[in-house]
Amino acid sequence: MEGSITGGSEPGSVVVGVDGSEQARAAALWAAAEAVRRGSSLHLVHATDTDGRAADLSENNVLSLRAEGRELLEHTAAAVSERHPGLPVTTELSRGGPAVSLHGAAANDGILVVGNRGLGGFNSLLLGSVGLKVAASAKTPVIVVRGTADPNGISTVLVAVRDEHDLVCARHAAREAALCKASLRLLHVWNLLQSVGYVAPLLDDVDELAGGRMGSVAAVADLIRAEFPELTVDVDAEKSVSVAAVLVEASHHAQLLVMGGRRSPGYIGPTLGRVTHSLLHHAHCPVELIPRSEKEHGGGS
């Protein structure tokens, strides 16, 4: 890719950004385990952003940043190989910015992994800056590693499902659950205020709305069960004035939370809506964000 100094990812690689922080190291190890589960390779990316800061850096500064970046990549690759000896690992030192470099490395078929916090300053991967940029403009799945590396024996993948338009997202979650030998939980959170506005509805109207929504979610669950017959699939529904709060609480009991990206442009970016933004900041387990295709319709999350 343009701006690359070393390496290059293979098609379908799990791509992870590293910046020297403990969170990025944890993300790299999580990404390595994911690559092993998928039978793919791991691609480590460190972005120096020296091209973007050329006016502020001397030649010695640039050489120093590149040397530090190479050393970081070597140390991270060694740590990964020690834990997963057979995993193919490639590295890339980029002169570009972190978000652009990661998207370039993932191309159209890779999976991006970032830590939930970084070092701050120029090398920041603090979610809210680079992490949000990566997630907001994602064209491939992005996983933000949150929570602890060991989920205390939890073996459930949680997926947020609103209606039939979330089938693609549910399929991604089902594949993750199958790879992890975990169960799949489809959770529908019904926000009554969003559904009927602030005028108090009649009880019959509420029942009709709830029945229609649960019918759509049940149809998604039936399709997933047919496609993944060996997978245990549970369906739950909760009513709340805050979809994000329910999902954050549910993430306590999941090893991974899978969500679809925003369907309509606006707010933070074409992928991030208010609920996904909240989960990326507050979930208690890693969050996988699945971008929606232009063929998918409906409102944003």
PDB file of C-alpha atoms in Angstrom:
ATOM      1  CA  MET A   1       0.000   0.000   0.000  1.00  0.00           C
ATOM      2  CA  GLU A   2       1.100   3.581  -0.495  1.00  0.00           C
ATOM      3  CA  GLY A   3       3.086   4.821   2.470  1.00  0.00           C
ATOM      4  CA  SER A   4       4.087   1.312   3.514  1.00  0.00           C
ATOM      5  CA  ILE A   5       7.673   0.661   4.535  1.00  0.00           C
ATOM      6  CA  THR A   6       7.579  -3.063   5.247  1.00  0.00           C
ATOM      7  CA  GLY A   7       5.288  -6.003   4.712  1.00  0.00           C
ATOM      8  CA  GLY A   8       1.787  -6.438   3.356  1.00  0.00           C
ATOM      9  CA  SER A   9      -1.305  -8.348   4.421  1.00  0.00           C
ATOM     10  CA  GLU A  10      -2.630 -11.494   2.795  1.00  0.00           C
ATOM     11  CA  PRO A  11      -6.248 -11.587   1.577  1.00  0.00           C
ATOM     12  CA  GLY A  12      -8.634 -12.228   4.464  1.00  0.00           C
ATOM     13  CA  SER A  13      -6.053 -11.509   7.158  1.00  0.00           C
ATOM     14  CA  VAL A  14      -6.899 -10.409  10.667  1.00  0.00           C
ATOM     15  CA  VAL A  15      -5.318  -6.938  10.835  1.00  0.00           C
ATOM     16  CA  VAL A  16      -4.484  -5.334  14.182  1.00  0.00           C
ATOM     17  CA  GLY A  17      -3.029  -1.943  15.058  1.00  0.00           C
ATOM     18  CA  VAL A  18      -0.217  -1.795  17.618  1.00  0.00           C
ATOM     19  CA  ASP A  19       1.177   1.340  19.279  1.00  0.00           C
ATOM     20  CA  GLY A  20       3.114   0.083  22.299  1.00  0.00           C
ATOM     21  CA  SER A  21       0.246   0.385  24.796  1.00  0.00           C
ATOM     22  CA  GLU A  22      -0.915  -2.516  26.961  1.00  0.00           C
ATOM     23  CA  GLN A  23      -4.359  -2.276  25.370  1.00  0.00           C
ATOM     24  CA  ALA A  24      -2.897  -2.624  21.887  1.00  0.00           C
ATOM     25  CA  ARG A  25      -0.809  -5.605  23.015  1.00  0.00           C
ATOM     26  CA  ALA A  26      -3.945  -7.251  24.431  1.00  0.00           C
ATOM     27  CA  ALA A  27      -5.736  -6.530  21.152  1.00  0.00           C
ATOM     28  CA  ALA A  28      -2.872  -8.141  19.209  1.00  0.00           C
ATOM     29  CA  LEU A  29      -3.066 -11.307  21.298  1.00  0.00           C
ATOM     30  CA  TRP A  30      -6.853 -11.393  20.959  1.00  0.00           C
ATOM     31  CA  ALA A  31      -6.519 -10.894  17.208  1.00  0.00           C
ATOM     32  CA  ALA A  32      -3.969 -13.716  17.049  1.00  0.00           C
ATOM     33  CA  ALA A  33      -6.408 -16.113  18.704  1.00  0.00           C
ATOM     34  CA  GLU A  34      -9.096 -14.966  16.262  1.00  0.00           C
ATOM     35  CA  ALA A  35      -6.771 -15.609  13.320  1.00  0.00           C
ATOM     36  CA  VAL A  36      -6.085 -19.115  14.636  1.00  0.00           C
ATOM     37  CA  ARG A  37      -9.820 -19.803  14.935  1.00  0.00           C
ATOM     38  CA  ARG A  38     -10.358 -18.593  11.370  1.00  0.00           C
ATOM     39  CA  GLY A  39      -7.355 -20.420   9.935  1.00  0.00           C
ATOM     40  CA  SER A  40      -6.047 -17.135   8.529  1.00  0.00           C
ATOM     41  CA  SER A  41      -2.906 -15.050   9.017  1.00  0.00           C
ATOM     42  CA  LEU A  42      -2.278 -12.148  11.392  1.00  0.00           C
ATOM     43  CA  HIS A  43      -1.048  -8.795  10.108  1.00  0.00           C
ATOM     44  CA  LEU A  44       0.458  -6.326  12.592  1.00  0.00           C
ATOM     45  CA  VAL A  45       0.384  -2.649  11.617  1.00  0.00           C
ATOM     46  CA  HIS A  46       2.199   0.240  13.262  1.00  0.00           C
ATOM     47  CA  ALA A  47       1.598   3.707  11.790  1.00  0.00           C
ATOM     48  CA  THR A  48       4.213   6.384  12.447  1.00  0.00           C
ATOM     49  CA  ASP A  49       2.233   9.134  10.655  1.00  0.00           C
ATOM     50  CA  THR A  50       5.564  10.659   9.613  1.00  0.00           C
ATOM     51  CA  ASP A  51       4.110  11.749   6.269  1.00  0.00           C
ATOM     52  CA  GLY A  52       1.412  13.758   7.996  1.00  0.00           C
ATOM     53  CA  ARG A  53       3.874  15.387  10.383  1.00  0.00           C
ATOM     54  CA  ALA A  54       6.744  15.928   7.959  1.00  0.00           C
ATOM     55  CA  ALA A  55       6.829  19.681   8.596  1.00  0.00           C
ATOM     56  CA  ASP A  56       7.280  19.146  12.349  1.00  0.00           C
ATOM     57  CA  LEU A  57       9.851  16.344  12.295  1.00  0.00           C
ATOM     58  CA  SER A  58      13.571  16.377  11.603  1.00  0.00           C
ATOM     59  CA  GLU A  59      15.192  13.607   9.616  1.00  0.00           C
ATOM     60  CA  ASN A  60      16.589  12.168  12.858  1.00  0.00           C
ATOM     61  CA  ASN A  61      13.090  12.190  14.391  1.00  0.00           C
ATOM     62  CA  VAL A  62      11.724  10.297  11.405  1.00  0.00           C
ATOM     63  CA  LEU A  63      14.508   7.700  11.516  1.00  0.00           C
ATOM     64  CA  SER A  64      14.017   7.277  15.265  1.00  0.00           C
ATOM     65  CA  LEU A  65      10.252   6.758  14.920  1.00  0.00           C
ATOM     66  CA  ARG A  66      10.786   4.189  12.194  1.00  0.00           C
ATOM     67  CA  ALA A  67      13.382   2.323  14.266  1.00  0.00           C
ATOM     68  CA  GLU A  68      11.073   2.304  17.291  1.00  0.00           C
ATOM     69  CA  GLY A  69       8.212   1.102  15.112  1.00  0.00           C
ATOM     70  CA  ARG A  70      10.230  -1.786  13.698  1.00  0.00           C
ATOM     71  CA  GLU A  71      11.318  -2.815  17.200  1.00  0.00           C
ATOM     72  CA  LEU A  72       7.713  -2.698  18.440  1.00  0.00           C
ATOM     73  CA  LEU A  73       6.520  -4.843  15.551  1.00  0.00           C
ATOM     74  CA  GLU A  74       9.297  -7.383  16.129  1.00  0.00           C
ATOM     75  CA  HIS A  75       8.548  -7.638  19.859  1.00  0.00           C
ATOM     76  CA  THR A  76       4.807  -7.967  19.273  1.00  0.00           C
ATOM     77  CA  ALA A  77       5.302 -10.601  16.575  1.00  0.00           C
ATOM     78  CA  ALA A  78       7.577 -12.545  18.925  1.00  0.00           C
ATOM     79  CA  ALA A  79       4.971 -12.430  21.718  1.00  0.00           C
ATOM     80  CA  VAL A  80       2.292 -13.661  19.320  1.00  0.00           C
ATOM     81  CA  SER A  81       4.475 -16.461  17.934  1.00  0.00           C
ATOM     82  CA  GLU A  82       5.344 -17.607  21.444  1.00  0.00           C
ATOM     83  CA  ARG A  83       1.653 -18.069  22.220  1.00  0.00           C
ATOM     84  CA  HIS A  84       0.625 -19.329  18.752  1.00  0.00           C
ATOM     85  CA  PRO A  85       3.722 -20.962  17.197  1.00  0.00           C
ATOM     86  CA  GLY A  86       2.093 -22.045  13.941  1.00  0.00           C
ATOM     87  CA  LEU A  87       0.335 -18.789  13.144  1.00  0.00           C
ATOM     88  CA  PRO A  88       1.577 -16.924  10.030  1.00  0.00           C
ATOM     89  CA  VAL A  89       2.422 -13.372  11.146  1.00  0.00           C
ATOM     90  CA  THR A  90       3.324 -10.454   8.892  1.00  0.00           C
ATOM     91  CA  THR A  91       4.185  -6.892   9.888  1.00  0.00           C
ATOM     92  CA  GLU A  92       3.794  -3.492   8.316  1.00  0.00           C
ATOM     93  CA  LEU A  93       5.406  -0.201   9.281  1.00  0.00           C
ATOM     94  CA  SER A  94       3.486   2.633   7.651  1.00  0.00           C
ATOM     95  CA  ARG A  95       4.373   6.285   7.142  1.00  0.00           C
ATOM     96  CA  GLY A  96       0.659   7.152   7.032  1.00  0.00           C
ATOM     97  CA  GLY A  97      -1.857   7.813   9.796  1.00  0.00           C
ATOM     98  CA  PRO A  98      -3.253   4.927  11.880  1.00  0.00           C
ATOM     99  CA  ALA A  99      -6.840   4.863  10.566  1.00  0.00           C
ATOM    100  CA  VAL A 100      -5.867   5.141   6.895  1.00  0.00           C
ATOM    101  CA  SER A 101      -3.090   2.564   7.320  1.00  0.00           C
ATOM    102  CA  LEU A 102      -5.368   0.033   9.007  1.00  0.00           C
ATOM    103  CA  HIS A 103      -8.119   0.393   6.416  1.00  0.00           C
ATOM    104  CA  GLY A 104      -5.558   0.056   3.651  1.00  0.00           C
ATOM    105  CA  ALA A 105      -4.113  -3.105   5.180  1.00  0.00           C
ATOM    106  CA  ALA A 106      -7.531  -4.724   5.608  1.00  0.00           C
ATOM    107  CA  ALA A 107      -8.572  -3.798   2.040  1.00  0.00           C
ATOM    108  CA  ASN A 108     -11.995  -5.253   1.222  1.00  0.00           C
ATOM    109  CA  ASP A 109     -11.846  -8.645   2.912  1.00  0.00           C
ATOM    110  CA  GLY A 110      -9.784  -8.343   6.092  1.00  0.00           C
ATOM    111  CA  ILE A 111     -10.956  -7.996   9.671  1.00  0.00           C
ATOM    112  CA  LEU A 112      -9.738  -4.988  11.663  1.00  0.00           C
ATOM    113  CA  VAL A 113      -8.927  -5.197  15.379  1.00  0.00           C
ATOM    114  CA  VAL A 114      -8.065  -2.248  17.626  1.00  0.00           C
ATOM    115  CA  GLY A 115      -7.575  -1.809  21.353  1.00  0.00           C
ATOM    116  CA  ASN A 116      -9.984   0.342  23.323  1.00  0.00           C
ATOM    117  CA  ARG A 117      -7.265   2.792  24.405  1.00  0.00           C
ATOM    118  CA  GLY A 118      -3.795   3.838  23.285  1.00  0.00           C
ATOM    119  CA  LEU A 119      -0.807   5.873  24.326  1.00  0.00           C
ATOM    120  CA  GLY A 120      -2.285   9.306  23.685  1.00  0.00           C
ATOM    121  CA  GLY A 121      -0.575  12.099  21.780  1.00  0.00           C
ATOM    122  CA  PHE A 122       0.548  11.479  18.214  1.00  0.00           C
ATOM    123  CA  ASN A 123       0.416   7.692  18.575  1.00  0.00           C
ATOM    124  CA  SER A 124      -3.046   7.714  20.162  1.00  0.00           C
ATOM    125  CA  LEU A 125      -5.377   4.797  19.588  1.00  0.00           C
ATOM    126  CA  LEU A 126      -7.738   6.184  22.212  1.00  0.00           C
ATOM    127  CA  LEU A 127     -11.244   5.292  21.226  1.00  0.00           C
ATOM    128  CA  GLY A 128     -12.751   8.627  20.343  1.00  0.00           C
ATOM    129  CA  SER A 129      -9.935   9.503  17.961  1.00  0.00           C
ATOM    130  CA  VAL A 130      -8.274   6.814  15.849  1.00  0.00           C
ATOM    131  CA  GLY A 131     -10.459   3.978  17.109  1.00  0.00           C
ATOM    132  CA  LEU A 132     -13.611   5.900  16.290  1.00  0.00           C
ATOM    133  CA  LYS A 133     -12.265   6.867  12.875  1.00  0.00           C
ATOM    134  CA  VAL A 134     -11.511   3.231  12.114  1.00  0.00           C
ATOM    135  CA  ALA A 135     -14.981   2.097  13.223  1.00  0.00           C
ATOM    136  CA  ALA A 136     -16.907   5.017  11.713  1.00  0.00           C
ATOM    137  CA  SER A 137     -15.567   4.553   8.192  1.00  0.00           C
ATOM    138  CA  ALA A 138     -15.365   0.753   8.239  1.00  0.00           C
ATOM    139  CA  LYS A 139     -16.079  -1.220   5.078  1.00  0.00           C
ATOM    140  CA  THR A 140     -15.014  -4.502   6.667  1.00  0.00           C
ATOM    141  CA  PRO A 141     -15.766  -5.880  10.159  1.00  0.00           C
ATOM    142  CA  VAL A 142     -14.059  -4.000  13.010  1.00  0.00           C
ATOM    143  CA  ILE A 143     -13.508  -5.469  16.469  1.00  0.00           C
ATOM    144  CA  VAL A 144     -12.755  -3.206  19.421  1.00  0.00           C
ATOM    145  CA  VAL A 145     -11.188  -5.314  22.168  1.00  0.00           C
ATOM    146  CA  ARG A 146     -12.715  -4.409  25.514  1.00  0.00           C
ATOM    147  CA  GLY A 147     -13.105  -6.231  28.834  1.00  0.00           C
ATOM    148  CA  THR A 148     -10.736  -8.888  30.095  1.00  0.00           C
ATOM    149  CA  ALA A 149      -8.754 -11.341  28.006  1.00  0.00           C
ATOM    150  CA  ASP A 150     -10.306 -14.236  29.970  1.00  0.00           C
ATOM    151  CA  PRO A 151     -14.123 -13.938  30.086  1.00  0.00           C
ATOM    152  CA  ASN A 152     -14.280 -16.360  33.075  1.00  0.00           C
ATOM    153  CA  GLY A 153     -15.515 -19.322  31.101  1.00  0.00           C
ATOM    154  CA  ILE A 154     -18.299 -17.421  29.317  1.00  0.00           C
ATOM    155  CA  SER A 155     -19.082 -19.133  26.017  1.00  0.00           C
ATOM    156  CA  THR A 156     -21.828 -17.005  24.489  1.00  0.00           C
ATOM    157  CA  VAL A 157     -21.737 -14.697  21.492  1.00  0.00           C
ATOM    158  CA  LEU A 158     -24.329 -11.938  21.785  1.00  0.00           C
ATOM    159  CA  VAL A 159     -25.841 -10.241  18.742  1.00  0.00           C
ATOM    160  CA  ALA A 160     -28.144  -7.240  18.773  1.00  0.00           C
ATOM    161  CA  VAL A 161     -31.084  -7.856  16.431  1.00  0.00           C
ATOM    162  CA  ARG A 162     -33.806  -5.328  15.708  1.00  0.00           C
ATOM    163  CA  ASP A 163     -35.560  -6.793  12.680  1.00  0.00           C
ATOM    164  CA  GLU A 164     -35.078  -8.900   9.544  1.00  0.00           C
ATOM    165  CA  HIS A 165     -32.508  -6.422   8.206  1.00  0.00           C
ATOM    166  CA  ASP A 166     -30.056  -7.718  10.833  1.00  0.00           C
ATOM    167  CA  LEU A 167     -29.844 -11.185   9.276  1.00  0.00           C
ATOM    168  CA  VAL A 168     -26.399 -10.503   7.777  1.00  0.00           C
ATOM    169  CA  CYS A 169     -25.150  -9.342  11.166  1.00  0.00           C
ATOM    170  CA  ALA A 170     -26.661 -12.423  12.839  1.00  0.00           C
ATOM    171  CA  ARG A 171     -24.872 -14.657  10.313  1.00  0.00           C
ATOM    172  CA  HIS A 172     -21.540 -13.047  11.216  1.00  0.00           C
ATOM    173  CA  ALA A 173     -22.276 -13.650  14.899  1.00  0.00           C
ATOM    174  CA  ALA A 174     -23.261 -17.262  14.202  1.00  0.00           C
ATOM    175  CA  ARG A 175     -19.961 -17.897  12.419  1.00  0.00           C
ATOM    176  CA  GLU A 176     -18.072 -16.401  15.364  1.00  0.00           C
ATOM    177  CA  ALA A 177     -20.029 -18.588  17.786  1.00  0.00           C
ATOM    178  CA  ALA A 178     -19.341 -21.688  15.703  1.00  0.00           C
ATOM    179  CA  LEU A 179     -15.609 -20.874  15.553  1.00  0.00           C
ATOM    180  CA  CYS A 180     -15.507 -20.346  19.327  1.00  0.00           C
ATOM    181  CA  LYS A 181     -17.697 -23.410  20.014  1.00  0.00           C
ATOM    182  CA  ALA A 182     -20.034 -21.059  21.861  1.00  0.00           C
ATOM    183  CA  SER A 183     -23.786 -20.557  21.923  1.00  0.00           C
ATOM    184  CA  LEU A 184     -25.499 -17.651  20.168  1.00  0.00           C
ATOM    185  CA  ARG A 185     -27.889 -15.257  21.879  1.00  0.00           C
ATOM    186  CA  LEU A 186     -30.071 -12.985  19.752  1.00  0.00           C
ATOM    187  CA  LEU A 187     -31.182 -10.024  21.845  1.00  0.00           C
ATOM    188  CA  HIS A 188     -33.895  -7.651  20.708  1.00  0.00           C
ATOM    189  CA  VAL A 189     -34.290  -4.434  22.698  1.00  0.00           C
ATOM    190  CA  TRP A 190     -37.549  -2.692  22.071  1.00  0.00           C
ATOM    191  CA  ASN A 191     -37.502   1.034  22.705  1.00  0.00           C
ATOM    192  CA  LEU A 192     -41.184   1.901  23.054  1.00  0.00           C
ATOM    193  CA  LEU A 193     -40.594   5.652  22.742  1.00  0.00           C
ATOM    194  CA  GLN A 194     -38.797   5.219  19.423  1.00  0.00           C
ATOM    195  CA  SER A 195     -41.535   2.927  18.167  1.00  0.00           C
ATOM    196  CA  VAL A 196     -44.649   4.967  18.947  1.00  0.00           C
ATOM    197  CA  GLY A 197     -43.371   8.419  19.937  1.00  0.00           C
ATOM    198  CA  TYR A 198     -44.099  10.208  23.165  1.00  0.00           C
ATOM    199  CA  VAL A 199     -47.883   9.803  22.993  1.00  0.00           C
ATOM    200  CA  ALA A 200     -49.029   6.992  25.283  1.00  0.00           C
ATOM    201  CA  PRO A 201     -50.288   4.130  23.046  1.00  0.00           C
ATOM    202  CA  LEU A 202     -53.238   1.875  23.703  1.00  0.00           C
ATOM    203  CA  LEU A 203     -52.400  -1.526  25.161  1.00  0.00           C
ATOM    204  CA  ASP A 204     -53.597  -3.269  21.993  1.00  0.00           C
ATOM    205  CA  ASP A 205     -51.239  -1.100  19.942  1.00  0.00           C
ATOM    206  CA  VAL A 206     -48.325  -2.036  22.194  1.00  0.00           C
ATOM    207  CA  ASP A 207     -49.111  -5.748  21.893  1.00  0.00           C
ATOM    208  CA  GLU A 208     -49.393  -5.476  18.124  1.00  0.00           C
ATOM    209  CA  LEU A 209     -46.056  -3.654  17.821  1.00  0.00           C
ATOM    210  CA  ALA A 210     -44.321  -6.123  20.134  1.00  0.00           C
ATOM    211  CA  GLY A 211     -45.757  -9.098  18.254  1.00  0.00           C
ATOM    212  CA  GLY A 212     -44.620  -7.743  14.913  1.00  0.00           C
ATOM    213  CA  ARG A 213     -41.104  -7.061  16.100  1.00  0.00           C
ATOM    214  CA  MET A 214     -40.700 -10.433  17.790  1.00  0.00           C
ATOM    215  CA  GLY A 215     -42.029 -12.132  14.681  1.00  0.00           C
ATOM    216  CA  SER A 216     -39.208 -10.580  12.651  1.00  0.00           C
ATOM    217  CA  VAL A 217     -36.563 -11.571  15.218  1.00  0.00           C
ATOM    218  CA  ALA A 218     -37.945 -15.118  15.456  1.00  0.00           C
ATOM    219  CA  ALA A 219     -37.736 -15.390  11.658  1.00  0.00           C
ATOM    220  CA  VAL A 220     -34.053 -14.382  11.796  1.00  0.00           C
ATOM    221  CA  ALA A 221     -33.432 -16.990  14.505  1.00  0.00           C
ATOM    222  CA  ASP A 222     -35.133 -19.704  12.419  1.00  0.00           C
ATOM    223  CA  LEU A 223     -32.935 -18.919   9.415  1.00  0.00           C
ATOM    224  CA  ILE A 224     -29.793 -19.025  11.584  1.00  0.00           C
ATOM    225  CA  ARG A 225     -30.815 -22.366  13.096  1.00  0.00           C
ATOM    226  CA  ALA A 226     -31.369 -23.781   9.603  1.00  0.00           C
ATOM    227  CA  GLU A 227     -27.945 -22.576   8.418  1.00  0.00           C
ATOM    228  CA  PHE A 228     -26.103 -23.580  11.611  1.00  0.00           C
ATOM    229  CA  PRO A 229     -27.910 -26.714  12.851  1.00  0.00           C
ATOM    230  CA  GLU A 230     -25.208 -27.585  15.405  1.00  0.00           C
ATOM    231  CA  LEU A 231     -25.405 -24.142  17.026  1.00  0.00           C
ATOM    232  CA  THR A 232     -27.430 -23.453  20.161  1.00  0.00           C
ATOM    233  CA  VAL A 233     -29.476 -20.322  19.410  1.00  0.00           C
ATOM    234  CA  ASP A 234     -31.419 -18.444  22.086  1.00  0.00           C
ATOM    235  CA  VAL A 235     -33.746 -15.497  21.506  1.00  0.00           C
ATOM    236  CA  ASP A 236     -34.505 -12.855  24.119  1.00  0.00           C
ATOM    237  CA  ALA A 237     -36.341  -9.541  24.113  1.00  0.00           C
ATOM    238  CA  GLU A 238     -36.308  -6.660  26.559  1.00  0.00           C
ATOM    239  CA  LYS A 239     -38.205  -3.380  26.660  1.00  0.00           C
ATOM    240  CA  SER A 240     -36.324  -0.290  27.778  1.00  0.00           C
ATOM    241  CA  VAL A 241     -35.993   3.444  27.176  1.00  0.00           C
ATOM    242  CA  SER A 242     -32.257   2.860  26.543  1.00  0.00           C
ATOM    243  CA  VAL A 243     -31.171   0.242  24.035  1.00  0.00           C
ATOM    244  CA  ALA A 244     -27.509   0.908  24.823  1.00  0.00           C
ATOM    245  CA  ALA A 245     -27.968   0.377  28.576  1.00  0.00           C
ATOM    246  CA  VAL A 246     -29.564  -3.041  28.051  1.00  0.00           C
ATOM    247  CA  LEU A 247     -26.814  -4.143  25.666  1.00  0.00           C
ATOM    248  CA  VAL A 248     -24.055  -2.902  27.979  1.00  0.00           C
ATOM    249  CA  GLU A 249     -25.536  -4.939  30.835  1.00  0.00           C
ATOM    250  CA  ALA A 250     -25.939  -7.992  28.581  1.00  0.00           C
ATOM    251  CA  SER A 251     -22.298  -7.729  27.532  1.00  0.00           C
ATOM    252  CA  HIS A 252     -21.332  -8.778  31.079  1.00  0.00           C
ATOM    253  CA  HIS A 253     -22.424 -12.272  30.083  1.00  0.00           C
ATOM    254  CA  ALA A 254     -20.888 -12.515  26.601  1.00  0.00           C
ATOM    255  CA  GLN A 255     -17.445 -13.175  25.176  1.00  0.00           C
ATOM    256  CA  LEU A 256     -18.246 -11.078  22.110  1.00  0.00           C
ATOM    257  CA  LEU A 257     -20.990  -8.601  21.179  1.00  0.00           C
ATOM    258  CA  VAL A 258     -21.816  -8.305  17.487  1.00  0.00           C
ATOM    259  CA  MET A 259     -23.700  -5.308  16.125  1.00  0.00           C
ATOM    260  CA  GLY A 260     -24.659  -3.923  12.739  1.00  0.00           C
ATOM    261  CA  GLY A 261     -23.386  -0.502  11.740  1.00  0.00           C
ATOM    262  CA  ARG A 262     -25.551   2.524  11.165  1.00  0.00           C
ATOM    263  CA  ARG A 263     -27.820   2.163   8.135  1.00  0.00           C
ATOM    264  CA  SER A 264     -28.127   5.847   7.203  1.00  0.00           C
ATOM    265  CA  PRO A 265     -25.321   8.435   6.974  1.00  0.00           C
ATOM    266  CA  GLY A 266     -24.898  11.020   9.681  1.00  0.00           C
ATOM    267  CA  TYR A 267     -24.055  11.427  13.377  1.00  0.00           C
ATOM    268  CA  ILE A 268     -20.401  10.273  13.653  1.00  0.00           C
ATOM    269  CA  GLY A 269     -19.986   8.532  10.324  1.00  0.00           C
ATOM    270  CA  PRO A 270     -21.608   6.139   7.848  1.00  0.00           C
ATOM    271  CA  THR A 271     -21.157   3.209  10.251  1.00  0.00           C
ATOM    272  CA  LEU A 272     -21.477   4.639  13.767  1.00  0.00           C
ATOM    273  CA  GLY A 273     -24.781   5.625  15.334  1.00  0.00           C
ATOM    274  CA  ARG A 274     -25.526   6.554  18.943  1.00  0.00           C
ATOM    275  CA  VAL A 275     -26.049   2.995  20.208  1.00  0.00           C
ATOM    276  CA  THR A 276     -22.940   1.557  18.527  1.00  0.00           C
ATOM    277  CA  HIS A 277     -20.928   4.548  19.754  1.00  0.00           C
ATOM    278  CA  SER A 278     -22.042   3.882  23.345  1.00  0.00           C
ATOM    279  CA  LEU A 279     -21.241   0.178  23.146  1.00  0.00           C
ATOM    280  CA  LEU A 280     -17.752   0.782  21.764  1.00  0.00           C
ATOM    281  CA  HIS A 281     -17.064   2.928  24.828  1.00  0.00           C
ATOM    282  CA  HIS A 282     -18.831   0.986  27.581  1.00  0.00           C
ATOM    283  CA  ALA A 283     -19.274  -2.700  26.689  1.00  0.00           C
ATOM    284  CA  HIS A 284     -17.739  -5.293  29.012  1.00  0.00           C
ATOM    285  CA  CYS A 285     -16.522  -7.577  26.218  1.00  0.00           C
ATOM    286  CA  PRO A 286     -15.041  -7.123  22.731  1.00  0.00           C
ATOM    287  CA  VAL A 287     -17.453  -5.511  20.251  1.00  0.00           C
ATOM    288  CA  GLU A 288     -17.578  -6.500  16.590  1.00  0.00           C
ATOM    289  CA  LEU A 289     -19.153  -3.942  14.277  1.00  0.00           C
ATOM    290  CA  ILE A 290     -20.480  -5.231  10.959  1.00  0.00           C
ATOM    291  CA  PRO A 291     -20.867  -2.535   8.271  1.00  0.00           C
ATOM    292  CA  ARG A 292     -24.161  -2.619   6.411  1.00  0.00           C
ATOM    293  CA  SER A 293     -24.324  -2.884   2.648  1.00  0.00           C
ATOM    294  CA  GLU A 294     -26.189  -0.368   0.529  1.00  0.00           C
ATOM    295  CA  LYS A 295     -28.864  -3.026  -0.085  1.00  0.00           C
ATOM    296  CA  GLU A 296     -29.844  -3.080   3.580  1.00  0.00           C
ATOM    297  CA  HIS A 297     -32.582  -0.669   4.536  1.00  0.00           C
ATOM    298  CA  GLY A 298     -34.028   0.822   7.690  1.00  0.00           C
ATOM    299  CA  GLY A 299     -33.039   3.321  10.382  1.00  0.00           C
ATOM    300  CA  GLY A 300     -29.654   3.695  12.101  1.00  0.00           C
ATOM    301  CA  SER A 301     -28.454   2.040  15.317  1.00  0.00           C
TER     302      SER A 301
END
